[in-house]
Amino acid sequence: MLYKESAQMAANPKDMHPYSLVGLVGITNYAVFQGEVHRRYDLAARVCREGIATRRRHLPMDLGTSQIFNWHLIGSNLLAFETFLVVLMVAFRHEDLAAHEAVEIRPTDDQASEPQAPPEEREEE
């Protein structure tokens, strides 16, 4: 697998400089490949997290434009892969509520606000 090999090569400081453009692009591509193709968001986030951790301590001040772009791309990909958005919508159709009430009568708001006598007292009345 080409993406994995490039990321592993980029992670090895003997093979290339930590901020080489090839290394940064390799990490970015491997993470996106894991997330988008395999739907392994946990692995994609781990690739980004490890890529940031191994390079942060060697951060040079003279990065090129493409290096800066890819460095920030790894960070934004990490944020995206670690973020989950859940949208929940609950809707009741009037017909469904009417069918439910035909089986089980619900107390209305007026009845629910009135205090109810205990069951023993209601039977004596």
Tab-separated table of C-alpha atoms in Angstrom:
chain	number	residue	atom	x	y	z
A	1	MET	CA	0.000	0.000	0.000
A	2	LEU	CA	1.647	3.146	-1.256
A	3	TYR	CA	0.019	5.570	1.224
A	4	LYS	CA	1.109	3.541	4.237
A	5	GLU	CA	4.671	3.185	2.926
A	6	SER	CA	4.996	6.920	2.335
A	7	ALA	CA	3.669	7.696	5.829
A	8	GLN	CA	6.059	5.171	7.414
A	9	MET	CA	8.974	6.567	5.440
A	10	ALA	CA	8.022	10.100	6.481
A	11	ALA	CA	7.848	9.032	10.136
A	12	ASN	CA	11.427	7.752	10.068
A	13	PRO	CA	13.796	10.704	10.619
A	14	LYS	CA	16.686	8.778	9.027
A	15	ASP	CA	14.887	8.705	5.682
A	16	MET	CA	13.891	12.348	5.394
A	17	HIS	CA	13.655	15.642	7.227
A	18	PRO	CA	10.582	15.799	9.528
A	19	TYR	CA	9.179	18.788	7.628
A	20	SER	CA	9.928	17.648	4.105
A	21	LEU	CA	6.997	18.313	1.833
A	22	VAL	CA	6.897	14.655	0.785
A	23	GLY	CA	6.641	13.584	4.423
A	24	LEU	CA	3.841	16.013	5.276
A	25	VAL	CA	1.886	15.105	2.149
A	26	GLY	CA	2.427	11.396	2.880
A	27	ILE	CA	0.882	11.731	6.330
A	28	THR	CA	-1.993	13.829	5.035
A	29	ASN	CA	-2.763	11.421	2.197
A	30	TYR	CA	-2.533	8.299	4.362
A	31	ALA	CA	-4.859	9.795	6.972
A	32	VAL	CA	-7.399	10.866	4.355
A	33	PHE	CA	-7.151	7.447	2.689
A	34	GLN	CA	-7.925	5.714	6.003
A	35	GLY	CA	-10.797	8.065	6.779
A	36	GLU	CA	-12.452	8.425	3.400
A	37	VAL	CA	-11.815	5.044	1.769
A	38	HIS	CA	-11.784	2.645	4.717
A	39	ARG	CA	-14.012	4.769	7.011
A	40	ARG	CA	-11.482	4.187	9.800
A	41	TYR	CA	-11.739	7.618	11.412
A	42	ASP	CA	-9.978	6.405	14.545
A	43	LEU	CA	-6.949	5.293	12.544
A	44	ALA	CA	-7.009	8.458	10.431
A	45	ALA	CA	-7.005	10.589	13.588
A	46	ARG	CA	-4.164	8.517	15.045
A	47	VAL	CA	-2.064	9.002	11.889
A	48	CYS	CA	-2.580	12.782	12.129
A	49	ARG	CA	-1.961	12.839	15.897
A	50	GLU	CA	1.281	10.849	15.616
A	51	GLY	CA	2.427	12.922	12.647
A	52	ILE	CA	1.938	16.112	14.642
A	53	ALA	CA	3.580	14.683	17.779
A	54	THR	CA	6.727	13.506	16.005
A	55	ARG	CA	7.195	16.776	14.126
A	56	ARG	CA	6.169	19.388	16.669
A	57	ARG	CA	9.432	19.150	18.600
A	58	HIS	CA	11.479	19.843	15.431
A	59	LEU	CA	9.444	22.808	14.204
A	60	PRO	CA	11.728	25.013	12.079
A	61	MET	CA	11.020	28.684	11.531
A	62	ASP	CA	11.724	28.677	7.798
A	63	LEU	CA	8.917	26.528	6.425
A	64	GLY	CA	7.861	27.030	2.830
A	65	THR	CA	4.328	27.874	1.797
A	66	SER	CA	3.436	24.286	0.856
A	67	GLN	CA	4.908	22.962	4.104
A	68	ILE	CA	2.843	25.438	6.143
A	69	PHE	CA	-0.284	24.508	4.193
A	70	ASN	CA	0.219	20.754	4.721
A	71	TRP	CA	1.152	21.200	8.390
A	72	HIS	CA	-2.139	23.004	9.011
A	73	LEU	CA	-3.979	20.485	6.823
A	74	ILE	CA	-2.829	17.665	9.118
A	75	GLY	CA	-4.195	19.609	12.100
A	76	SER	CA	-7.533	20.360	10.468
A	77	ASN	CA	-7.850	16.728	9.344
A	78	LEU	CA	-7.207	15.631	12.923
A	79	LEU	CA	-9.985	17.903	14.112
A	80	ALA	CA	-12.342	16.579	11.428
A	81	PHE	CA	-11.582	12.913	12.113
A	82	GLU	CA	-12.006	13.340	15.873
A	83	THR	CA	-15.307	15.191	15.543
A	84	PHE	CA	-18.604	13.390	15.339
A	85	LEU	CA	-21.827	15.205	14.610
A	86	VAL	CA	-25.076	13.547	15.535
A	87	VAL	CA	-28.339	15.034	14.337
A	88	LEU	CA	-31.466	13.669	15.936
A	89	MET	CA	-34.905	14.720	14.855
A	90	VAL	CA	-38.069	13.444	16.461
A	91	ALA	CA	-41.349	14.187	14.755
A	92	PHE	CA	-44.859	13.005	15.508
A	93	ARG	CA	-47.539	12.960	12.880
A	94	HIS	CA	-51.039	13.801	14.031
A	95	GLU	CA	-52.435	10.536	12.646
A	96	ASP	CA	-49.903	8.496	14.631
A	97	LEU	CA	-50.771	10.284	17.868
A	98	ALA	CA	-54.478	9.748	17.219
A	99	ALA	CA	-53.891	6.010	16.678
A	100	HIS	CA	-51.874	5.860	19.884
A	101	GLU	CA	-54.590	7.651	21.870
A	102	ALA	CA	-57.177	5.183	20.555
A	103	VAL	CA	-55.234	2.429	22.308
A	104	GLU	CA	-53.995	4.284	25.388
A	105	ILE	CA	-55.738	7.427	26.579
A	106	ARG	CA	-53.324	10.058	27.812
A	107	PRO	CA	-54.272	12.593	30.466
A	108	THR	CA	-54.730	16.055	29.063
A	109	ASP	CA	-52.754	18.975	30.450
A	110	ASP	CA	-55.762	20.069	32.536
A	111	GLN	CA	-56.199	16.642	34.107
A	112	ALA	CA	-52.493	16.243	34.743
A	113	SER	CA	-52.358	19.522	36.694
A	114	GLU	CA	-55.221	18.547	39.046
A	115	PRO	CA	-54.146	16.576	42.119
A	116	GLN	CA	-55.306	12.978	41.986
A	117	ALA	CA	-56.619	11.112	45.022
A	118	PRO	CA	-54.837	7.887	45.945
A	119	PRO	CA	-56.428	4.779	44.351
A	120	GLU	CA	-57.939	3.577	47.672
A	121	GLU	CA	-59.916	6.788	48.161
A	122	ARG	CA	-61.223	6.796	44.595
A	123	GLU	CA	-62.750	3.347	44.993
A	124	GLU	CA	-64.790	4.407	48.065
A	125	GLU	CA	-66.463	7.286	46.230
